[in-house]
Amino acid sequence: MQKILIIINDAPYGSEKAYNALRMAMSLQKEHDSEVEVKIFLLADAVLCGLPNQNTPSGYYNIERMLKSVIQKGGEIKSCGGCSEARGVDKIPFIEGIKLSNMKEFAQWTVICDKVLTF
């Protein structure tokens, strides 16, 4: 099983980096489910992707729904604790299945994964 780490750095809305990262994660899970294990690490403003109750206009992509889909299909998602603390969201509950993490675990994931994609 190939492990793929996807790093997201941008806020959930404003640019399409988080959207495209999650599209890639979902495509990997759909097209190569038995061949890949998807891990996502949220850094910098991307920690805001993990906040629940996102309300987007009808027909517009919703990062919360996309993250839940990745989690439902076995993806593992961690949010940088230091980045979350710096933005004042470390005490706010994240979307179920997203856990606070740290640089030690981020480094560990980087070493054990076969591929690393950055958005």
Short mmCIF file of N, CA, C and O in Angstrom, two decimals:
data_model
loop_
_atom_site.label_atom_id
_atom_site.label_comp_id
_atom_site.label_asym_id
_atom_site.label_seq_id
_atom_site.Cartn_x
_atom_site.Cartn_y
_atom_site.Cartn_z
N MET A 1 0.86 -1.18 0.00
CA MET A 1 0.00 0.00 0.00
C MET A 1 0.90 1.24 0.00
O MET A 1 1.75 1.40 0.86
N GLN A 2 0.67 2.10 -0.96
CA GLN A 2 1.43 3.34 -1.08
C GLN A 2 0.82 4.42 -0.18
O GLN A 2 -0.40 4.63 -0.21
N LYS A 3 1.66 5.09 0.59
CA LYS A 3 1.19 6.17 1.47
C LYS A 3 1.46 7.51 0.79
O LYS A 3 2.58 7.78 0.35
N ILE A 4 0.42 8.35 0.75
CA ILE A 4 0.54 9.66 0.12
C ILE A 4 0.15 10.73 1.13
O ILE A 4 -0.95 10.70 1.68
N LEU A 5 1.06 11.65 1.36
CA LEU A 5 0.82 12.78 2.26
C LEU A 5 0.50 14.01 1.43
O LEU A 5 1.26 14.38 0.53
N ILE A 6 -0.63 14.63 1.74
CA ILE A 6 -1.02 15.88 1.09
C ILE A 6 -0.96 16.98 2.13
O ILE A 6 -1.60 16.89 3.18
N ILE A 7 -0.17 18.01 1.84
CA ILE A 7 -0.01 19.14 2.75
C ILE A 7 -0.80 20.32 2.17
O ILE A 7 -0.60 20.69 1.01
N ILE A 8 -1.68 20.87 2.99
CA ILE A 8 -2.46 22.04 2.57
C ILE A 8 -2.01 23.23 3.42
O ILE A 8 -1.96 23.12 4.64
N ASN A 9 -1.71 24.35 2.77
CA ASN A 9 -1.21 25.54 3.44
C ASN A 9 -2.17 26.73 3.42
O ASN A 9 -2.00 27.66 4.19
N ASP A 10 -3.15 26.72 2.53
CA ASP A 10 -4.01 27.90 2.35
C ASP A 10 -5.36 27.75 3.03
O ASP A 10 -5.83 26.64 3.28
N ALA A 11 -5.98 28.89 3.27
CA ALA A 11 -7.32 28.94 3.87
C ALA A 11 -8.31 28.17 3.00
O ALA A 11 -8.08 27.96 1.81
N PRO A 12 -9.43 27.75 3.58
CA PRO A 12 -10.38 26.95 2.82
C PRO A 12 -11.00 27.67 1.62
O PRO A 12 -11.35 27.03 0.63
N TYR A 13 -11.13 28.97 1.72
CA TYR A 13 -11.75 29.73 0.63
C TYR A 13 -10.87 30.94 0.33
O TYR A 13 -10.09 31.38 1.16
N GLY A 14 -10.97 31.47 -0.86
CA GLY A 14 -10.14 32.60 -1.27
C GLY A 14 -9.21 32.21 -2.40
O GLY A 14 -9.03 32.94 -3.35
N SER A 15 -8.61 31.05 -2.28
CA SER A 15 -7.88 30.44 -3.40
C SER A 15 -8.46 29.04 -3.54
O SER A 15 -9.25 28.60 -2.71
N GLU A 16 -8.08 28.34 -4.56
CA GLU A 16 -8.63 27.00 -4.76
C GLU A 16 -7.64 25.91 -4.38
O GLU A 16 -7.80 24.75 -4.74
N LYS A 17 -6.60 26.26 -3.61
CA LYS A 17 -5.59 25.27 -3.26
C LYS A 17 -6.16 24.15 -2.39
O LYS A 17 -5.91 22.97 -2.64
N ALA A 18 -6.91 24.49 -1.36
CA ALA A 18 -7.50 23.46 -0.49
C ALA A 18 -8.48 22.62 -1.30
O ALA A 18 -8.50 21.38 -1.19
N TYR A 19 -9.27 23.26 -2.12
CA TYR A 19 -10.24 22.57 -2.96
C TYR A 19 -9.54 21.57 -3.88
O TYR A 19 -9.93 20.40 -3.97
N ASN A 20 -8.48 22.01 -4.55
CA ASN A 20 -7.76 21.13 -5.48
C ASN A 20 -7.04 20.00 -4.74
O ASN A 20 -6.99 18.87 -5.23
N ALA A 21 -6.51 20.29 -3.56
CA ALA A 21 -5.86 19.25 -2.76
C ALA A 21 -6.87 18.16 -2.39
O ALA A 21 -6.57 16.96 -2.49
N LEU A 22 -8.05 18.58 -2.00
CA LEU A 22 -9.08 17.61 -1.61
C LEU A 22 -9.67 16.89 -2.81
O LEU A 22 -10.02 15.71 -2.71
N ARG A 23 -9.73 17.55 -3.94
CA ARG A 23 -10.14 16.86 -5.17
C ARG A 23 -9.16 15.74 -5.49
O ARG A 23 -9.56 14.63 -5.86
N MET A 24 -7.87 16.03 -5.32
CA MET A 24 -6.84 15.02 -5.57
C MET A 24 -6.99 13.86 -4.58
O MET A 24 -6.96 12.69 -4.96
N ALA A 25 -7.16 14.19 -3.29
CA ALA A 25 -7.32 13.14 -2.27
C ALA A 25 -8.52 12.25 -2.60
O ALA A 25 -8.43 11.02 -2.53
N MET A 26 -9.63 12.87 -2.95
CA MET A 26 -10.84 12.11 -3.25
C MET A 26 -10.67 11.26 -4.51
O MET A 26 -11.15 10.13 -4.57
N SER A 27 -9.97 11.79 -5.50
CA SER A 27 -9.71 11.02 -6.73
C SER A 27 -8.81 9.83 -6.45
O SER A 27 -9.03 8.73 -6.97
N LEU A 28 -7.79 10.04 -5.63
CA LEU A 28 -6.90 8.93 -5.26
C LEU A 28 -7.69 7.84 -4.56
O LEU A 28 -7.52 6.64 -4.85
N GLN A 29 -8.57 8.23 -3.64
CA GLN A 29 -9.36 7.25 -2.91
C GLN A 29 -10.35 6.53 -3.83
O GLN A 29 -10.59 5.34 -3.68
N LYS A 30 -10.91 7.25 -4.78
CA LYS A 30 -11.89 6.66 -5.69
C LYS A 30 -11.24 5.73 -6.71
O LYS A 30 -11.70 4.61 -6.93
N GLU A 31 -10.18 6.20 -7.33
CA GLU A 31 -9.57 5.47 -8.43
C GLU A 31 -8.54 4.42 -7.99
O GLU A 31 -8.25 3.48 -8.74
N HIS A 32 -7.97 4.59 -6.80
CA HIS A 32 -6.88 3.70 -6.36
C HIS A 32 -7.07 3.26 -4.91
O HIS A 32 -6.11 3.10 -4.16
N ASP A 33 -8.32 3.07 -4.51
CA ASP A 33 -8.67 2.80 -3.12
C ASP A 33 -7.83 1.70 -2.47
O ASP A 33 -7.33 1.87 -1.37
N SER A 34 -7.65 0.59 -3.14
CA SER A 34 -6.93 -0.53 -2.55
C SER A 34 -5.42 -0.37 -2.64
O SER A 34 -4.68 -1.16 -2.07
N GLU A 35 -4.96 0.67 -3.35
CA GLU A 35 -3.53 0.85 -3.57
C GLU A 35 -2.92 1.97 -2.74
O GLU A 35 -1.70 2.03 -2.60
N VAL A 36 -3.75 2.89 -2.21
CA VAL A 36 -3.19 4.07 -1.53
C VAL A 36 -3.81 4.30 -0.15
O VAL A 36 -4.95 3.92 0.10
N GLU A 37 -3.02 4.92 0.68
CA GLU A 37 -3.46 5.39 1.98
C GLU A 37 -3.21 6.90 1.97
O GLU A 37 -2.09 7.35 1.79
N VAL A 38 -4.28 7.69 2.13
CA VAL A 38 -4.18 9.14 2.06
C VAL A 38 -4.09 9.75 3.46
O VAL A 38 -4.89 9.44 4.34
N LYS A 39 -3.09 10.62 3.62
CA LYS A 39 -2.92 11.39 4.85
C LYS A 39 -2.90 12.86 4.45
O LYS A 39 -2.28 13.22 3.46
N ILE A 40 -3.57 13.70 5.24
CA ILE A 40 -3.60 15.14 4.97
C ILE A 40 -3.15 15.87 6.23
O ILE A 40 -3.63 15.58 7.33
N PHE A 41 -2.23 16.82 6.03
CA PHE A 41 -1.76 17.65 7.15
C PHE A 41 -2.11 19.10 6.82
O PHE A 41 -1.74 19.61 5.77
N LEU A 42 -2.86 19.73 7.74
CA LEU A 42 -3.28 21.12 7.57
C LEU A 42 -2.28 22.04 8.27
O LEU A 42 -2.08 21.92 9.48
N LEU A 43 -1.68 22.94 7.51
CA LEU A 43 -0.69 23.88 8.03
C LEU A 43 -1.15 25.32 7.80
O LEU A 43 -1.96 25.58 6.91
N ALA A 44 -0.58 26.24 8.55
CA ALA A 44 -0.83 27.68 8.38
C ALA A 44 -2.35 27.94 8.35
O ALA A 44 -3.08 27.40 9.17
N ASP A 45 -2.81 28.76 7.41
CA ASP A 45 -4.23 29.10 7.35
C ASP A 45 -5.13 27.91 7.00
O ASP A 45 -6.34 27.97 7.17
N ALA A 46 -4.53 26.82 6.54
CA ALA A 46 -5.33 25.64 6.21
C ALA A 46 -5.95 25.00 7.45
O ALA A 46 -6.89 24.22 7.32
N VAL A 47 -5.47 25.33 8.65
CA VAL A 47 -6.10 24.78 9.85
C VAL A 47 -7.57 25.20 9.91
O VAL A 47 -8.39 24.50 10.50
N LEU A 48 -7.91 26.31 9.27
CA LEU A 48 -9.30 26.77 9.25
C LEU A 48 -10.19 25.85 8.42
O LEU A 48 -11.41 25.87 8.57
N CYS A 49 -9.59 25.04 7.56
CA CYS A 49 -10.37 24.06 6.78
C CYS A 49 -11.06 23.06 7.71
O CYS A 49 -12.11 22.53 7.38
N GLY A 50 -10.45 22.80 8.86
CA GLY A 50 -10.96 21.79 9.77
C GLY A 50 -12.08 22.23 10.68
O GLY A 50 -12.57 21.43 11.48
N LEU A 51 -12.51 23.48 10.57
CA LEU A 51 -13.58 23.97 11.43
C LEU A 51 -14.94 23.52 10.90
O LEU A 51 -15.19 23.55 9.69
N PRO A 52 -15.86 23.12 11.80
CA PRO A 52 -17.17 22.65 11.38
C PRO A 52 -18.14 23.79 11.06
O PRO A 52 -17.84 24.96 11.29
N ASN A 53 -19.29 23.41 10.55
CA ASN A 53 -20.42 24.31 10.26
C ASN A 53 -20.11 25.32 9.16
O ASN A 53 -20.55 26.47 9.23
N GLN A 54 -19.37 24.89 8.14
CA GLN A 54 -19.10 25.77 7.01
C GLN A 54 -20.38 25.89 6.17
O GLN A 54 -21.00 24.90 5.83
N ASN A 55 -20.75 27.11 5.87
CA ASN A 55 -21.99 27.37 5.14
C ASN A 55 -21.63 28.08 3.84
O ASN A 55 -21.32 29.27 3.84
N THR A 56 -21.69 27.33 2.75
CA THR A 56 -21.36 27.92 1.45
C THR A 56 -22.61 27.99 0.59
O THR A 56 -23.57 27.24 0.80
N PRO A 57 -22.63 28.89 -0.40
CA PRO A 57 -23.80 29.02 -1.27
C PRO A 57 -24.07 27.72 -2.03
O PRO A 57 -23.15 26.95 -2.31
N SER A 58 -25.31 27.49 -2.34
CA SER A 58 -25.70 26.31 -3.12
C SER A 58 -24.91 26.28 -4.43
O SER A 58 -24.78 27.30 -5.11
N GLY A 59 -24.37 25.12 -4.75
CA GLY A 59 -23.60 24.97 -5.98
C GLY A 59 -22.13 25.28 -5.83
O GLY A 59 -21.35 25.08 -6.76
N TYR A 60 -21.71 25.79 -4.66
CA TYR A 60 -20.32 26.13 -4.40
C TYR A 60 -19.67 25.00 -3.63
O TYR A 60 -20.32 24.37 -2.79
N TYR A 61 -18.41 24.71 -3.88
CA TYR A 61 -17.76 23.62 -3.15
C TYR A 61 -17.72 23.92 -1.66
O TYR A 61 -17.71 25.06 -1.23
N ASN A 62 -17.72 22.85 -0.87
CA ASN A 62 -17.72 22.98 0.58
C ASN A 62 -16.58 22.12 1.13
O ASN A 62 -16.61 20.89 1.02
N ILE A 63 -15.57 22.76 1.69
CA ILE A 63 -14.38 22.06 2.18
C ILE A 63 -14.74 21.08 3.30
O ILE A 63 -14.18 19.98 3.37
N GLU A 64 -15.66 21.45 4.17
CA GLU A 64 -16.06 20.56 5.26
C GLU A 64 -16.59 19.23 4.71
O GLU A 64 -16.19 18.16 5.16
N ARG A 65 -17.48 19.30 3.73
CA ARG A 65 -18.04 18.08 3.14
C ARG A 65 -16.94 17.25 2.48
O ARG A 65 -16.94 16.01 2.56
N MET A 66 -16.01 17.92 1.83
CA MET A 66 -14.92 17.21 1.16
C MET A 66 -14.03 16.49 2.18
O MET A 66 -13.64 15.34 1.98
N LEU A 67 -13.70 17.18 3.27
CA LEU A 67 -12.88 16.56 4.32
C LEU A 67 -13.60 15.35 4.92
O LEU A 67 -12.98 14.30 5.15
N LYS A 68 -14.88 15.49 5.17
CA LYS A 68 -15.66 14.38 5.73
C LYS A 68 -15.65 13.18 4.78
O LYS A 68 -15.59 12.03 5.22
N SER A 69 -15.71 13.43 3.49
CA SER A 69 -15.66 12.36 2.50
C SER A 69 -14.32 11.62 2.57
O SER A 69 -14.28 10.39 2.53
N VAL A 70 -13.24 12.37 2.66
CA VAL A 70 -11.90 11.76 2.75
C VAL A 70 -11.81 10.91 4.02
O VAL A 70 -11.30 9.78 3.99
N ILE A 71 -12.29 11.44 5.13
CA ILE A 71 -12.25 10.71 6.41
C ILE A 71 -13.09 9.45 6.31
O ILE A 71 -12.66 8.37 6.75
N GLN A 72 -14.28 9.57 5.74
CA GLN A 72 -15.20 8.43 5.62
C GLN A 72 -14.57 7.29 4.82
O GLN A 72 -14.83 6.12 5.08
N LYS A 73 -13.72 7.63 3.86
CA LYS A 73 -13.08 6.60 3.03
C LYS A 73 -11.73 6.17 3.61
O LYS A 73 -10.92 5.56 2.91
N GLY A 74 -11.47 6.49 4.89
CA GLY A 74 -10.27 6.00 5.55
C GLY A 74 -9.09 6.94 5.58
O GLY A 74 -8.03 6.58 6.08
N GLY A 75 -9.23 8.14 5.05
CA GLY A 75 -8.15 9.11 5.09
C GLY A 75 -7.90 9.61 6.51
O GLY A 75 -8.83 9.67 7.32
N GLU A 76 -6.67 9.95 6.79
CA GLU A 76 -6.30 10.46 8.11
C GLU A 76 -5.93 11.93 7.96
O GLU A 76 -5.14 12.29 7.09
N ILE A 77 -6.50 12.78 8.82
CA ILE A 77 -6.27 14.22 8.72
C ILE A 77 -5.84 14.76 10.07
O ILE A 77 -6.48 14.51 11.09
N LYS A 78 -4.74 15.52 10.04
CA LYS A 78 -4.21 16.17 11.25
C LYS A 78 -4.07 17.66 10.98
O LYS A 78 -3.82 18.09 9.85
N SER A 79 -4.21 18.43 12.05
CA SER A 79 -4.09 19.89 11.97
C SER A 79 -2.92 20.32 12.86
O SER A 79 -2.80 19.87 13.99
N CYS A 80 -2.09 21.19 12.35
CA CYS A 80 -0.93 21.67 13.10
C CYS A 80 -1.39 22.39 14.38
O CYS A 80 -2.13 23.37 14.31
N GLY A 81 -0.94 21.91 15.52
CA GLY A 81 -1.31 22.50 16.80
C GLY A 81 -0.81 23.92 16.95
O GLY A 81 -1.55 24.80 17.41
N GLY A 82 0.44 24.17 16.59
CA GLY A 82 1.01 25.52 16.70
C GLY A 82 0.31 26.51 15.80
O GLY A 82 0.02 27.65 16.21
N CYS A 83 -0.02 26.08 14.59
CA CYS A 83 -0.73 26.95 13.64
C CYS A 83 -2.15 27.23 14.14
O CYS A 83 -2.65 28.35 14.02
N SER A 84 -2.78 26.20 14.71
CA SER A 84 -4.13 26.36 15.25
C SER A 84 -4.13 27.30 16.44
O SER A 84 -5.00 28.17 16.57
N GLU A 85 -3.14 27.15 17.31
CA GLU A 85 -3.03 28.02 18.48
C GLU A 85 -2.79 29.47 18.06
O GLU A 85 -3.41 30.39 18.60
N ALA A 86 -1.92 29.68 17.08
CA ALA A 86 -1.62 31.03 16.61
C ALA A 86 -2.85 31.73 16.04
O ALA A 86 -2.96 32.95 16.10
N ARG A 87 -3.79 30.95 15.52
CA ARG A 87 -5.01 31.52 14.93
C ARG A 87 -6.19 31.48 15.90
O ARG A 87 -7.31 31.82 15.53
N GLY A 88 -5.94 31.03 17.12
CA GLY A 88 -6.98 31.03 18.14
C GLY A 88 -8.06 29.98 17.97
O GLY A 88 -9.16 30.13 18.49
N VAL A 89 -7.76 28.91 17.23
CA VAL A 89 -8.77 27.89 16.99
C VAL A 89 -8.42 26.54 17.62
O VAL A 89 -9.12 25.55 17.39
N ASP A 90 -7.36 26.50 18.41
CA ASP A 90 -6.92 25.23 18.99
C ASP A 90 -7.89 24.68 20.03
O ASP A 90 -7.91 23.48 20.30
N LYS A 91 -8.73 25.52 20.61
CA LYS A 91 -9.69 25.08 21.63
C LYS A 91 -11.08 24.84 21.04
O LYS A 91 -11.99 24.40 21.72
N ILE A 92 -11.26 25.18 19.78
CA ILE A 92 -12.54 24.98 19.09
C ILE A 92 -12.56 23.55 18.54
O ILE A 92 -11.58 23.10 17.96
N PRO A 93 -13.67 22.84 18.73
CA PRO A 93 -13.74 21.47 18.19
C PRO A 93 -13.62 21.48 16.66
O PRO A 93 -14.24 22.29 15.99
N PHE A 94 -12.80 20.58 16.15
CA PHE A 94 -12.65 20.42 14.71
C PHE A 94 -13.72 19.46 14.19
O PHE A 94 -14.41 18.80 14.96
N ILE A 95 -13.82 19.36 12.89
CA ILE A 95 -14.67 18.38 12.24
C ILE A 95 -14.30 17.01 12.82
O ILE A 95 -13.12 16.71 12.99
N GLU A 96 -15.32 16.20 13.10
CA GLU A 96 -15.06 14.88 13.67
C GLU A 96 -14.09 14.09 12.78
O GLU A 96 -14.28 14.01 11.58
N GLY A 97 -13.05 13.58 13.41
CA GLY A 97 -12.05 12.81 12.67
C GLY A 97 -10.76 13.57 12.42
O GLY A 97 -9.76 12.98 12.04
N ILE A 98 -10.77 14.89 12.62
CA ILE A 98 -9.55 15.70 12.47
C ILE A 98 -8.97 15.92 13.85
O ILE A 98 -9.67 16.35 14.76
N LYS A 99 -7.68 15.64 13.98
CA LYS A 99 -7.04 15.76 15.28
C LYS A 99 -5.90 16.78 15.24
O LYS A 99 -5.24 16.95 14.21
N LEU A 100 -5.69 17.45 16.37
CA LEU A 100 -4.54 18.35 16.50
C LEU A 100 -3.27 17.52 16.52
O LEU A 100 -3.25 16.42 17.08
N SER A 101 -2.23 18.05 15.94
CA SER A 101 -0.96 17.34 15.88
C SER A 101 0.18 18.31 16.14
O SER A 101 -0.03 19.40 16.66
N ASN A 102 1.38 17.92 15.73
CA ASN A 102 2.57 18.74 15.97
C ASN A 102 3.62 18.46 14.90
O ASN A 102 3.45 17.58 14.05
N MET A 103 4.71 19.20 14.96
CA MET A 103 5.77 19.06 13.96
C MET A 103 6.45 17.69 14.04
O MET A 103 6.88 17.16 13.01
N LYS A 104 6.51 17.11 15.23
CA LYS A 104 7.12 15.79 15.36
C LYS A 104 6.36 14.76 14.53
O LYS A 104 6.94 13.98 13.77
N GLU A 105 5.03 14.77 14.66
CA GLU A 105 4.22 13.83 13.90
C GLU A 105 4.24 14.17 12.40
O GLU A 105 4.26 13.27 11.55
N PHE A 106 4.24 15.46 12.08
CA PHE A 106 4.31 15.89 10.68
C PHE A 106 5.61 15.36 10.04
O PHE A 106 5.59 14.81 8.94
N ALA A 107 6.71 15.48 10.75
CA ALA A 107 8.00 14.97 10.26
C ALA A 107 7.94 13.46 10.09
O ALA A 107 8.43 12.91 9.09
N GLN A 108 7.32 12.79 11.05
CA GLN A 108 7.18 11.33 11.00
C GLN A 108 6.38 10.91 9.76
O GLN A 108 6.76 9.99 9.04
N TRP A 109 5.26 11.59 9.52
CA TRP A 109 4.46 11.28 8.34
C TRP A 109 5.26 11.50 7.06
O TRP A 109 5.17 10.71 6.13
N THR A 110 6.03 12.58 7.03
CA THR A 110 6.83 12.89 5.84
C THR A 110 7.81 11.76 5.54
O THR A 110 8.01 11.37 4.38
N VAL A 111 8.41 11.20 6.57
CA VAL A 111 9.39 10.13 6.40
C VAL A 111 8.73 8.82 5.97
O VAL A 111 9.26 8.11 5.11
N ILE A 112 7.58 8.49 6.54
CA ILE A 112 6.97 7.18 6.24
C ILE A 112 6.17 7.17 4.93
O ILE A 112 5.89 6.10 4.41
N CYS A 113 5.81 8.34 4.42
CA CYS A 113 5.01 8.38 3.19
C CYS A 113 5.89 8.24 1.96
O CYS A 113 7.02 8.70 1.93
N ASP A 114 5.33 7.60 0.94
CA ASP A 114 6.06 7.38 -0.31
C ASP A 114 6.08 8.62 -1.20
O ASP A 114 7.01 8.83 -1.95
N LYS A 115 5.02 9.41 -1.09
CA LYS A 115 4.91 10.63 -1.89
C LYS A 115 4.36 11.74 -1.02
O LYS A 115 3.52 11.50 -0.15
N VAL A 116 4.82 12.97 -1.30
CA VAL A 116 4.33 14.15 -0.58
C VAL A 116 3.91 15.19 -1.61
O VAL A 116 4.70 15.54 -2.49
N LEU A 117 2.65 15.63 -1.51
CA LEU A 117 2.12 16.66 -2.41
C LEU A 117 1.82 17.90 -1.57
O LEU A 117 1.25 17.79 -0.49
N THR A 118 2.19 19.06 -2.08
CA THR A 118 1.97 20.30 -1.34
C THR A 118 1.07 21.23 -2.13
O THR A 118 1.30 21.47 -3.32
N PHE A 119 0.08 21.76 -1.43
CA PHE A 119 -0.85 22.72 -2.05
C PHE A 119 -0.87 23.99 -1.21
O PHE A 119 -0.75 23.95 -0.01
#
